[in-house]
PDB file of C-alpha atoms in Angstrom:
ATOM      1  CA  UNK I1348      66.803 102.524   8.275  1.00 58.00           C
ATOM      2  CA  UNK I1349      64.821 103.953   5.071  1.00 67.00           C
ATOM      3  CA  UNK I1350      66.622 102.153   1.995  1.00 69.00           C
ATOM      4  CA  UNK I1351      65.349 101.712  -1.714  1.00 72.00           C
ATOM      5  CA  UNK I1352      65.637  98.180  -3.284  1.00 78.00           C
ATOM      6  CA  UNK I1353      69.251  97.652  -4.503  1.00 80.00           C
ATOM      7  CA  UNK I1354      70.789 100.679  -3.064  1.00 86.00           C
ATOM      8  CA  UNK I1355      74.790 100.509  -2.579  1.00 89.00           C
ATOM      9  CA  UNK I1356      75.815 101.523   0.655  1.00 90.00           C
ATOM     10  CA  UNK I1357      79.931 102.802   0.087  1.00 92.00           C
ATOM     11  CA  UNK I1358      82.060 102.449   3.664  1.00 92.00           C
ATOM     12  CA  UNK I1359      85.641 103.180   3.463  1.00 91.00           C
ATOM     13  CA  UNK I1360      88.458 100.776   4.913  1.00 93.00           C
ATOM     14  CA  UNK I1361      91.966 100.570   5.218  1.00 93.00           C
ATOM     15  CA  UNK I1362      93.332  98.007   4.005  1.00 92.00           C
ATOM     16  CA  UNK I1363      95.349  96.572   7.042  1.00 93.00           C
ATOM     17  CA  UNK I1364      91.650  96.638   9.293  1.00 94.00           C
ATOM     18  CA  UNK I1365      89.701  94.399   7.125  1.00 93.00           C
ATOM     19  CA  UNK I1366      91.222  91.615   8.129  1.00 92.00           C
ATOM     20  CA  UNK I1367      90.804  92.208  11.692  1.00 94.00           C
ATOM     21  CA  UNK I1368      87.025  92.618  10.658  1.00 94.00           C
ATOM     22  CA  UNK I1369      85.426  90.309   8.632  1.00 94.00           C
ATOM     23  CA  UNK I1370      82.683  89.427  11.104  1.00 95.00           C
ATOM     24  CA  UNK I1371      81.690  92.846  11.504  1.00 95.00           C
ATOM     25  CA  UNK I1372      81.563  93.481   7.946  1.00 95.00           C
ATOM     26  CA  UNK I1373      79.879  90.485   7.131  1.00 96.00           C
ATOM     27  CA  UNK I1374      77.082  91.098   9.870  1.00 96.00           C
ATOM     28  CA  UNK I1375      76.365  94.740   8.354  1.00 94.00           C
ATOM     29  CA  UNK I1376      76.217  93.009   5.066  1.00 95.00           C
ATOM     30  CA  UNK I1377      73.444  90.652   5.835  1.00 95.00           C
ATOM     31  CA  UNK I1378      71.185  93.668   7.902  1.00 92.00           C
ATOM     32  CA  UNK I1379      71.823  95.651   5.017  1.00 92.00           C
ATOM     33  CA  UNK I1380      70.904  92.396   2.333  1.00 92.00           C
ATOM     34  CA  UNK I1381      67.835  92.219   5.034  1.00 91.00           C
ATOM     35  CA  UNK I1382      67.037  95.789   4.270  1.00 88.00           C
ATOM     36  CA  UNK I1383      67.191  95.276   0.525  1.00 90.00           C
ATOM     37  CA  UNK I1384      70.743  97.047   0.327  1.00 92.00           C
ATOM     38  CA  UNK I1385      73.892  96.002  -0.859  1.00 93.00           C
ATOM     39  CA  UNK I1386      77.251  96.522   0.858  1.00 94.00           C
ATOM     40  CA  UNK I1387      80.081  97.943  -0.639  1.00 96.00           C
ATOM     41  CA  UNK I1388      83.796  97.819   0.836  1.00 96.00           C
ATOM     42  CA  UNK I1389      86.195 100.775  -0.275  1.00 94.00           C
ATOM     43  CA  UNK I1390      89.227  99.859   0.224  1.00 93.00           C
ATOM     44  CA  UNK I1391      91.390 103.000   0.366  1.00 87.00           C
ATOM     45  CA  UNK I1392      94.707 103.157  -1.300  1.00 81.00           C
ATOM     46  CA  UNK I1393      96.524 103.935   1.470  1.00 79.00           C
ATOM     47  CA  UNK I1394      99.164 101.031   2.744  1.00 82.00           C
ATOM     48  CA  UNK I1395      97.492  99.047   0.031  1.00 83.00           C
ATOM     49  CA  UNK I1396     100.217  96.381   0.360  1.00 84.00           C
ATOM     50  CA  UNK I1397      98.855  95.360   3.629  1.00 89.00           C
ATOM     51  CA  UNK I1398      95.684  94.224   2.282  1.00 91.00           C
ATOM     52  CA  UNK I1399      94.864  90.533   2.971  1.00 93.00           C
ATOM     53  CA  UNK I1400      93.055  89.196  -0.611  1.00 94.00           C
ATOM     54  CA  UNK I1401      92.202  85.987   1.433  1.00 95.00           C
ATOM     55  CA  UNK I1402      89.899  88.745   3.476  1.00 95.00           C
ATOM     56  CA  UNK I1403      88.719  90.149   0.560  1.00 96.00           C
ATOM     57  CA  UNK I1404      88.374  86.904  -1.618  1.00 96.00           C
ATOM     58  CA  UNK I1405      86.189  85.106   1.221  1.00 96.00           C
ATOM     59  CA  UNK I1406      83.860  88.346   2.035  1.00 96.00           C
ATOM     60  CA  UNK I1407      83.234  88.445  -1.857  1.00 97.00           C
ATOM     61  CA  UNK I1408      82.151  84.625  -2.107  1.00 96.00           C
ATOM     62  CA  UNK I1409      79.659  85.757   0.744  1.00 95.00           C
ATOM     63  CA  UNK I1410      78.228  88.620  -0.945  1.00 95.00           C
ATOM     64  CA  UNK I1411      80.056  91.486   0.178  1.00 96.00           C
ATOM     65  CA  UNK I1412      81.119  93.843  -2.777  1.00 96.00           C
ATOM     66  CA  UNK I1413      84.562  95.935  -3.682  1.00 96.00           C
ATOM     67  CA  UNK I1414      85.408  99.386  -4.626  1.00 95.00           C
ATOM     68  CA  UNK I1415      89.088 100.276  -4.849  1.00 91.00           C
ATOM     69  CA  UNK I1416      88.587 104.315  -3.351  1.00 89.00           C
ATOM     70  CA  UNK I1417      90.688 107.234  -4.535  1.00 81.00           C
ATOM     71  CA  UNK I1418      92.760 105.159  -7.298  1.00 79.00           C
ATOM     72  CA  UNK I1419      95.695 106.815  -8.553  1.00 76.00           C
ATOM     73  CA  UNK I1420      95.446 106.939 -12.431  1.00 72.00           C
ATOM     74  CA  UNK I1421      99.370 107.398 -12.530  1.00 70.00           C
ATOM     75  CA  UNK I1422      99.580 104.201 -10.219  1.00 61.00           C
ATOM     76  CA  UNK I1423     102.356 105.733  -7.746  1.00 57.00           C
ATOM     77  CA  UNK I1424     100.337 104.731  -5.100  1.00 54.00           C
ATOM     78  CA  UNK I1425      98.194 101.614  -6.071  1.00 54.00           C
ATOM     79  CA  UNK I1426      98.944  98.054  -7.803  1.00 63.00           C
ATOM     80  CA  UNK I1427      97.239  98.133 -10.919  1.00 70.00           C
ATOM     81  CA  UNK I1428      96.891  94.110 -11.113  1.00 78.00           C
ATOM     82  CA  UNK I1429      94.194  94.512  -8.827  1.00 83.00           C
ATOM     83  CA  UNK I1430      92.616  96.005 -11.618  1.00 84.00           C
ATOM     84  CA  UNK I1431      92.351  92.366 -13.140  1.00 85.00           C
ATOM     85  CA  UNK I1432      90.831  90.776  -9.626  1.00 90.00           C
ATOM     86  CA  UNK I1433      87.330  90.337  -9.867  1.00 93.00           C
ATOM     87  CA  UNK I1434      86.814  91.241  -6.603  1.00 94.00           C
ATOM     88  CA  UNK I1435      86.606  95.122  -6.850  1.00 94.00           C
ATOM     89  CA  UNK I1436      83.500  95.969  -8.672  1.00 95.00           C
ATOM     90  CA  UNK I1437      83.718  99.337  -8.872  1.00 94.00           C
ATOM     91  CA  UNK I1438      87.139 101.959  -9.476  1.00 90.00           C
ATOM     92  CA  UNK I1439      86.363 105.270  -7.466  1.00 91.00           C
ATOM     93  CA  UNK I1440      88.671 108.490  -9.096  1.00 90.00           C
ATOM     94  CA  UNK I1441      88.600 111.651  -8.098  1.00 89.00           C
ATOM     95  CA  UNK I1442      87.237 114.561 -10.245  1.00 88.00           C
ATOM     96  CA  UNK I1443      90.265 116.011 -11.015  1.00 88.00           C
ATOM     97  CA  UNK I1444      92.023 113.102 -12.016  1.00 87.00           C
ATOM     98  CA  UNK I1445      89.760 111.556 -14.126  1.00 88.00           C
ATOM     99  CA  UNK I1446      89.481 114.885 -16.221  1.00 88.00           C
ATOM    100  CA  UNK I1447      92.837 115.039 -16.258  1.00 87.00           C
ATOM    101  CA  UNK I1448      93.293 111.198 -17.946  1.00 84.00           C
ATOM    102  CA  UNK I1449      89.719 110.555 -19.766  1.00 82.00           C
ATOM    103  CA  UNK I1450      91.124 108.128 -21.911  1.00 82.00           C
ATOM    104  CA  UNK I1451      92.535 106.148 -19.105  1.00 81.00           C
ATOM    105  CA  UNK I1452      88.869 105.717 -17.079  1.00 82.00           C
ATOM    106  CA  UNK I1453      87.166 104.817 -20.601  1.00 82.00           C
ATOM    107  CA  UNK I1454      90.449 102.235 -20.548  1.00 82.00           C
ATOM    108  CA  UNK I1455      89.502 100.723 -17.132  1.00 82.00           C
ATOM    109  CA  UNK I1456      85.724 100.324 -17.659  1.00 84.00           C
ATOM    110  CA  UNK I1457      86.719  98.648 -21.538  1.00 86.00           C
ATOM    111  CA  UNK I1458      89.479  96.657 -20.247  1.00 84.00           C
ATOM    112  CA  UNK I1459      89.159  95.369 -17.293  1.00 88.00           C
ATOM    113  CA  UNK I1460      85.260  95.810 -17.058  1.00 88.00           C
ATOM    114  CA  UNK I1461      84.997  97.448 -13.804  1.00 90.00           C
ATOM    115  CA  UNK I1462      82.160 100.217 -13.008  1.00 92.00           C
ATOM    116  CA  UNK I1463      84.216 104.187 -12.503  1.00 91.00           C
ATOM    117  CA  UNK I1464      82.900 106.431  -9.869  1.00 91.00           C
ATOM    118  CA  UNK I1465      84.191 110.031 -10.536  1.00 91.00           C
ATOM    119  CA  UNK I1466      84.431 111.613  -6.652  1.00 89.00           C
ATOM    120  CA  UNK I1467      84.290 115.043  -5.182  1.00 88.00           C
ATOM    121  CA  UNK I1468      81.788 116.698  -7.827  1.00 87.00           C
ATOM    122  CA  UNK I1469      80.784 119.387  -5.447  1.00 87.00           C
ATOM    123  CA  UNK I1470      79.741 122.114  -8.590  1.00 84.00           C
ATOM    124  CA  UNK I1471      77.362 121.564 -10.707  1.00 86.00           C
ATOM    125  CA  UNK I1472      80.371 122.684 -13.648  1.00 86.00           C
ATOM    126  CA  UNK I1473      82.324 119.825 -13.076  1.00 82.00           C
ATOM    127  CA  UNK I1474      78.990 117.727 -13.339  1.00 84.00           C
ATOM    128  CA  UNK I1475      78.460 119.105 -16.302  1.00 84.00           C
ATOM    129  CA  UNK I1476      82.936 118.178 -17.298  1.00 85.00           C
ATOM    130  CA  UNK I1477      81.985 114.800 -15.821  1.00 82.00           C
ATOM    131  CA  UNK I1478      79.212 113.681 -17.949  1.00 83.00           C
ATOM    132  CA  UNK I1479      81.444 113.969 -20.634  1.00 82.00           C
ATOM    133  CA  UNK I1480      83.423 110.911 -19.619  1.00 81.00           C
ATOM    134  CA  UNK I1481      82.673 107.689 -19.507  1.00 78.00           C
ATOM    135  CA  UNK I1482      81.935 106.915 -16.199  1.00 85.00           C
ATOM    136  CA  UNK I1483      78.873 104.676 -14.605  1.00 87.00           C
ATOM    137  CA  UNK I1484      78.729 107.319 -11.723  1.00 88.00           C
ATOM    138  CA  UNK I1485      79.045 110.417  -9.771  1.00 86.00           C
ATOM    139  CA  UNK I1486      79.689 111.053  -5.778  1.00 87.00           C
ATOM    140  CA  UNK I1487      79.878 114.185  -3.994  1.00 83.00           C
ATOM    141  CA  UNK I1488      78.347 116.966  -2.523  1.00 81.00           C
ATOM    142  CA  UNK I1489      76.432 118.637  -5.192  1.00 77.00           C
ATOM    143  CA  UNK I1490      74.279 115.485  -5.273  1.00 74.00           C
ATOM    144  CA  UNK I1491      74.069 114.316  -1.572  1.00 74.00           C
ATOM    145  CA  UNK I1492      75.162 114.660   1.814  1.00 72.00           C
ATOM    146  CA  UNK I1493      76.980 111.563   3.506  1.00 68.00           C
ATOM    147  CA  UNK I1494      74.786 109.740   5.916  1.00 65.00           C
ATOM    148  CA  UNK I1495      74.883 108.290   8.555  1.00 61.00           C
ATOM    149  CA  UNK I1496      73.416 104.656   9.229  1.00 58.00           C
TER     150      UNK I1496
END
């Protein structure tokens, strides 16, 4: 496994699995912290009631590192007070969304001083849309492939 110094390896979860696998996660953590890479958990919004913060909340004290994936800006589908938990590093929003509500990600990366990922930038016009928010990055296809580990 090729990996530069610091890189963030993103792997989605559901929330009602990472319970079942902390070990797991916490073993790919430490090859990856071996390998000069650091973890990062999505946790997907999907059934985000069923995720267990004592899971989350004892991977972080070991290292391991949070992104909230695909949040919902109009928070139909997500608890915003995880927002406030210290936990989640990182707020992932999809392109369209976060064009559609650029004062809200500027918002979230004043207020509650997490990092914003704007997803699915697959042209290099909504790049160029993109960069005139206020986000820390970008993620999609325009700028690389997903790999495999």
């Amino acid at each position: 496994m090729n990996l530069d110094k610091g890189e963030l390896i993103f792997i989605n979860m559901e929330p009602e699995v990472l319970s079942f696998l902390t070990v797991e996660v916490y073993e790919l953590y430490q090859a990856l912290f071996h390998a000069g890479a650091n973890l990062v958990i999505e946790i997907t919004e999907r059934n985000i009631e069923l995720l267990d913060l004592r899971s989350v909340y004892r991977l972080f004290d070991l290292g391991v590192e949070f992104a909230l994936d695909d949040f919902d800006l109009m928070g139909q589908h997500l608890d915003f007070s995880l927002l406030a938990n210290e936990c989640f590093r990182f707020i992932k929003i999809e392109l369209d969304m976060a064009l559609q509500y650029k004062n809200t990600v500027s918002e979230i990366r004043e207020s509650f001083c997490k990092e914003v990922i704007v997803e699915r930038v697959e042209f290099q016009e909504s790049m160029l849309e993109v960069m005139t928010l206020h986000c820390d990055y970008l993620q999609g296809y325009l700028l690389a492939d997903p790999q495999l580990l």
